[in-house]
Amino acid sequence: MIVPSEAPVPPHHSDLPETCISEYEEARDIVARSPRAAAALLRLCVQKLMPELGEQGKNINDDIGSLVKKGLPIEVQQALDYCRVVGNNGVHPGEIELTDNPEIAYSLFEMLNFIVEDRISRPKKVEGLYKILPEGALTAVKKRDATL
């Protein structure tokens, strides 16, 4: 029998890459019992998400910096850094005590889903809609953009 998580955390975003789902689900399963372990798993999830966002996935901080240089919106940068810092504190002693404040760990799930929505889902939706434009309109856009 499968027992759902006792914590008030959302399921993973439908567009969360397959490579990240097992960590997200494991974190969701244990967050009520161990917010620190869940935070560490979600940090790993963010690291696995980086290649899906066009980065190397070896150093989250460097990857976030690279995305910022490419024009990453500030709120997404902040969400990524939030996940990185809180996740790091899950395994390293620091200023954030997840055992005393599990709501911080719970918020990581929301942040991760926000990142997926902004960086994966919305662009996918726009691309799908854009592709249904008439060929003549697409050609005109290409011609316009070629002169810029």
Tab-separated table of C-alpha atoms in Angstrom:
chain	number	residue	atom	x	y	z
A	1	MET	CA	0.000	0.000	0.000
A	2	ILE	CA	1.297	3.449	-0.914
A	3	VAL	CA	1.027	6.046	1.816
A	4	PRO	CA	0.949	9.651	0.612
A	5	SER	CA	3.264	12.223	2.086
A	6	GLU	CA	2.062	13.745	5.345
A	7	ALA	CA	3.614	17.089	4.415
A	8	PRO	CA	1.615	19.757	2.624
A	9	VAL	CA	3.781	19.740	-0.484
A	10	PRO	CA	2.627	19.679	-4.105
A	11	PRO	CA	3.211	16.830	-6.537
A	12	HIS	CA	5.899	17.388	-9.135
A	13	HIS	CA	5.141	19.615	-12.095
A	14	SER	CA	3.927	17.653	-15.099
A	15	ASP	CA	6.878	18.980	-17.131
A	16	LEU	CA	9.532	18.055	-14.573
A	17	PRO	CA	12.119	16.110	-16.604
A	18	GLU	CA	12.150	12.365	-16.095
A	19	THR	CA	15.727	12.568	-14.780
A	20	CYS	CA	14.496	14.568	-11.764
A	21	ILE	CA	11.290	12.793	-10.812
A	22	SER	CA	12.715	10.081	-8.556
A	23	GLU	CA	14.523	12.614	-6.333
A	24	TYR	CA	11.448	14.838	-6.167
A	25	GLU	CA	9.180	11.938	-5.233
A	26	GLU	CA	11.618	10.595	-2.645
A	27	ALA	CA	11.925	14.072	-1.121
A	28	ARG	CA	8.142	14.358	-1.056
A	29	ASP	CA	7.895	11.000	0.663
A	30	ILE	CA	10.348	11.860	3.454
A	31	VAL	CA	10.000	15.616	3.995
A	32	ALA	CA	7.676	15.223	6.992
A	33	ARG	CA	10.153	12.872	8.691
A	34	SER	CA	13.385	14.531	7.552
A	35	PRO	CA	13.224	18.050	6.102
A	36	ARG	CA	17.033	18.098	5.870
A	37	ALA	CA	17.169	14.964	3.747
A	38	ALA	CA	14.343	16.220	1.533
A	39	ALA	CA	16.143	19.541	1.016
A	40	ALA	CA	19.312	17.714	0.004
A	41	LEU	CA	17.368	15.567	-2.474
A	42	LEU	CA	15.719	18.640	-3.987
A	43	ARG	CA	19.119	20.293	-4.345
A	44	LEU	CA	20.192	17.217	-6.301
A	45	CYS	CA	17.011	17.560	-8.340
A	46	VAL	CA	17.984	21.143	-9.229
A	47	GLN	CA	21.448	19.957	-10.229
A	48	LYS	CA	19.906	17.325	-12.523
A	49	LEU	CA	17.607	20.006	-13.945
A	50	MET	CA	20.523	22.173	-15.074
A	51	PRO	CA	21.414	20.149	-18.211
A	52	GLU	CA	17.739	20.386	-19.215
A	53	LEU	CA	18.178	24.174	-19.043
A	54	GLY	CA	21.244	24.045	-21.279
A	55	GLU	CA	23.895	24.037	-18.567
A	56	GLN	CA	26.559	21.528	-17.539
A	57	GLY	CA	25.001	20.326	-14.288
A	58	LYS	CA	28.325	19.993	-12.479
A	59	ASN	CA	28.285	23.135	-10.325
A	60	ILE	CA	24.897	24.680	-9.611
A	61	ASN	CA	26.329	28.069	-8.690
A	62	ASP	CA	28.270	28.296	-11.972
A	63	ASP	CA	25.231	27.110	-13.906
A	64	ILE	CA	23.009	29.757	-12.307
A	65	GLY	CA	25.629	32.401	-13.112
A	66	SER	CA	25.688	31.245	-16.729
A	67	LEU	CA	21.899	31.421	-16.951
A	68	VAL	CA	21.974	34.947	-15.460
A	69	LYS	CA	24.469	36.016	-18.159
A	70	LYS	CA	22.023	34.648	-20.742
A	71	GLY	CA	19.215	36.819	-19.366
A	72	LEU	CA	17.572	34.662	-16.700
A	73	PRO	CA	14.781	36.633	-15.004
A	74	ILE	CA	15.678	37.720	-11.466
A	75	GLU	CA	12.804	35.821	-9.849
A	76	VAL	CA	13.961	32.549	-11.435
A	77	GLN	CA	17.553	33.250	-10.376
A	78	GLN	CA	16.327	33.846	-6.837
A	79	ALA	CA	14.278	30.636	-6.872
A	80	LEU	CA	17.299	28.657	-8.084
A	81	ASP	CA	19.581	30.211	-5.483
A	82	TYR	CA	16.973	29.581	-2.794
A	83	CYS	CA	16.913	25.877	-3.711
A	84	ARG	CA	20.711	25.772	-3.886
A	85	VAL	CA	21.325	27.460	-0.517
A	86	VAL	CA	18.566	25.684	1.414
A	87	GLY	CA	19.561	22.354	-0.152
A	88	ASN	CA	23.190	22.895	0.794
A	89	ASN	CA	22.152	23.693	4.350
A	90	GLY	CA	20.358	20.365	4.410
A	91	VAL	CA	23.720	18.603	4.435
A	92	HIS	CA	26.043	21.299	5.801
A	93	PRO	CA	25.534	23.075	9.085
A	94	GLY	CA	24.633	26.671	8.445
A	95	GLU	CA	22.338	29.494	9.368
A	96	ILE	CA	19.191	27.726	8.175
A	97	GLU	CA	17.953	25.055	10.574
A	98	LEU	CA	15.488	22.911	8.673
A	99	THR	CA	14.684	20.698	11.630
A	100	ASP	CA	13.375	23.705	13.568
A	101	ASN	CA	11.616	25.217	10.558
A	102	PRO	CA	10.392	22.481	8.167
A	103	GLU	CA	8.256	25.000	6.241
A	104	ILE	CA	11.474	26.152	4.549
A	105	ALA	CA	11.992	22.635	3.217
A	106	TYR	CA	8.329	22.470	2.178
A	107	SER	CA	8.754	25.666	0.167
A	108	LEU	CA	11.464	24.050	-1.955
A	109	PHE	CA	8.830	21.959	-3.709
A	110	GLU	CA	6.928	25.072	-4.719
A	111	MET	CA	10.111	26.795	-5.876
A	112	LEU	CA	11.170	23.831	-7.978
A	113	ASN	CA	7.760	23.663	-9.644
A	114	PHE	CA	7.946	27.431	-10.292
A	115	ILE	CA	11.319	27.007	-12.021
A	116	VAL	CA	9.964	24.200	-14.218
A	117	GLU	CA	6.883	26.246	-15.109
A	118	ASP	CA	8.941	29.285	-16.098
A	119	ARG	CA	11.867	27.616	-17.851
A	120	ILE	CA	10.217	24.554	-19.439
A	121	SER	CA	6.408	24.712	-19.534
A	122	ARG	CA	5.823	28.287	-20.653
A	123	PRO	CA	8.404	28.206	-23.465
A	124	LYS	CA	6.984	24.852	-24.626
A	125	LYS	CA	3.463	26.281	-24.710
A	126	VAL	CA	4.536	29.405	-26.610
A	127	GLU	CA	6.510	27.319	-29.108
A	128	GLY	CA	3.529	25.052	-29.707
A	129	LEU	CA	1.229	27.994	-30.357
A	130	TYR	CA	3.797	29.765	-32.519
A	131	LYS	CA	4.174	26.701	-34.742
A	132	ILE	CA	0.503	26.839	-35.736
A	133	LEU	CA	0.896	30.268	-37.328
A	134	PRO	CA	0.493	30.321	-41.123
A	135	GLU	CA	3.678	29.735	-43.110
A	136	GLY	CA	3.462	33.198	-44.667
A	137	ALA	CA	3.448	34.843	-41.249
A	138	LEU	CA	6.409	32.762	-40.097
A	139	THR	CA	8.344	33.706	-43.227
A	140	ALA	CA	7.577	37.408	-42.655
A	141	VAL	CA	8.833	37.153	-39.072
A	142	LYS	CA	12.065	35.478	-40.227
A	143	LYS	CA	12.552	38.189	-42.850
A	144	ARG	CA	11.936	40.936	-40.275
A	145	ASP	CA	14.333	39.391	-37.770
A	146	ALA	CA	17.059	38.846	-40.359
A	147	THR	CA	17.385	42.618	-40.723
A	148	LEU	CA	17.886	43.235	-36.992
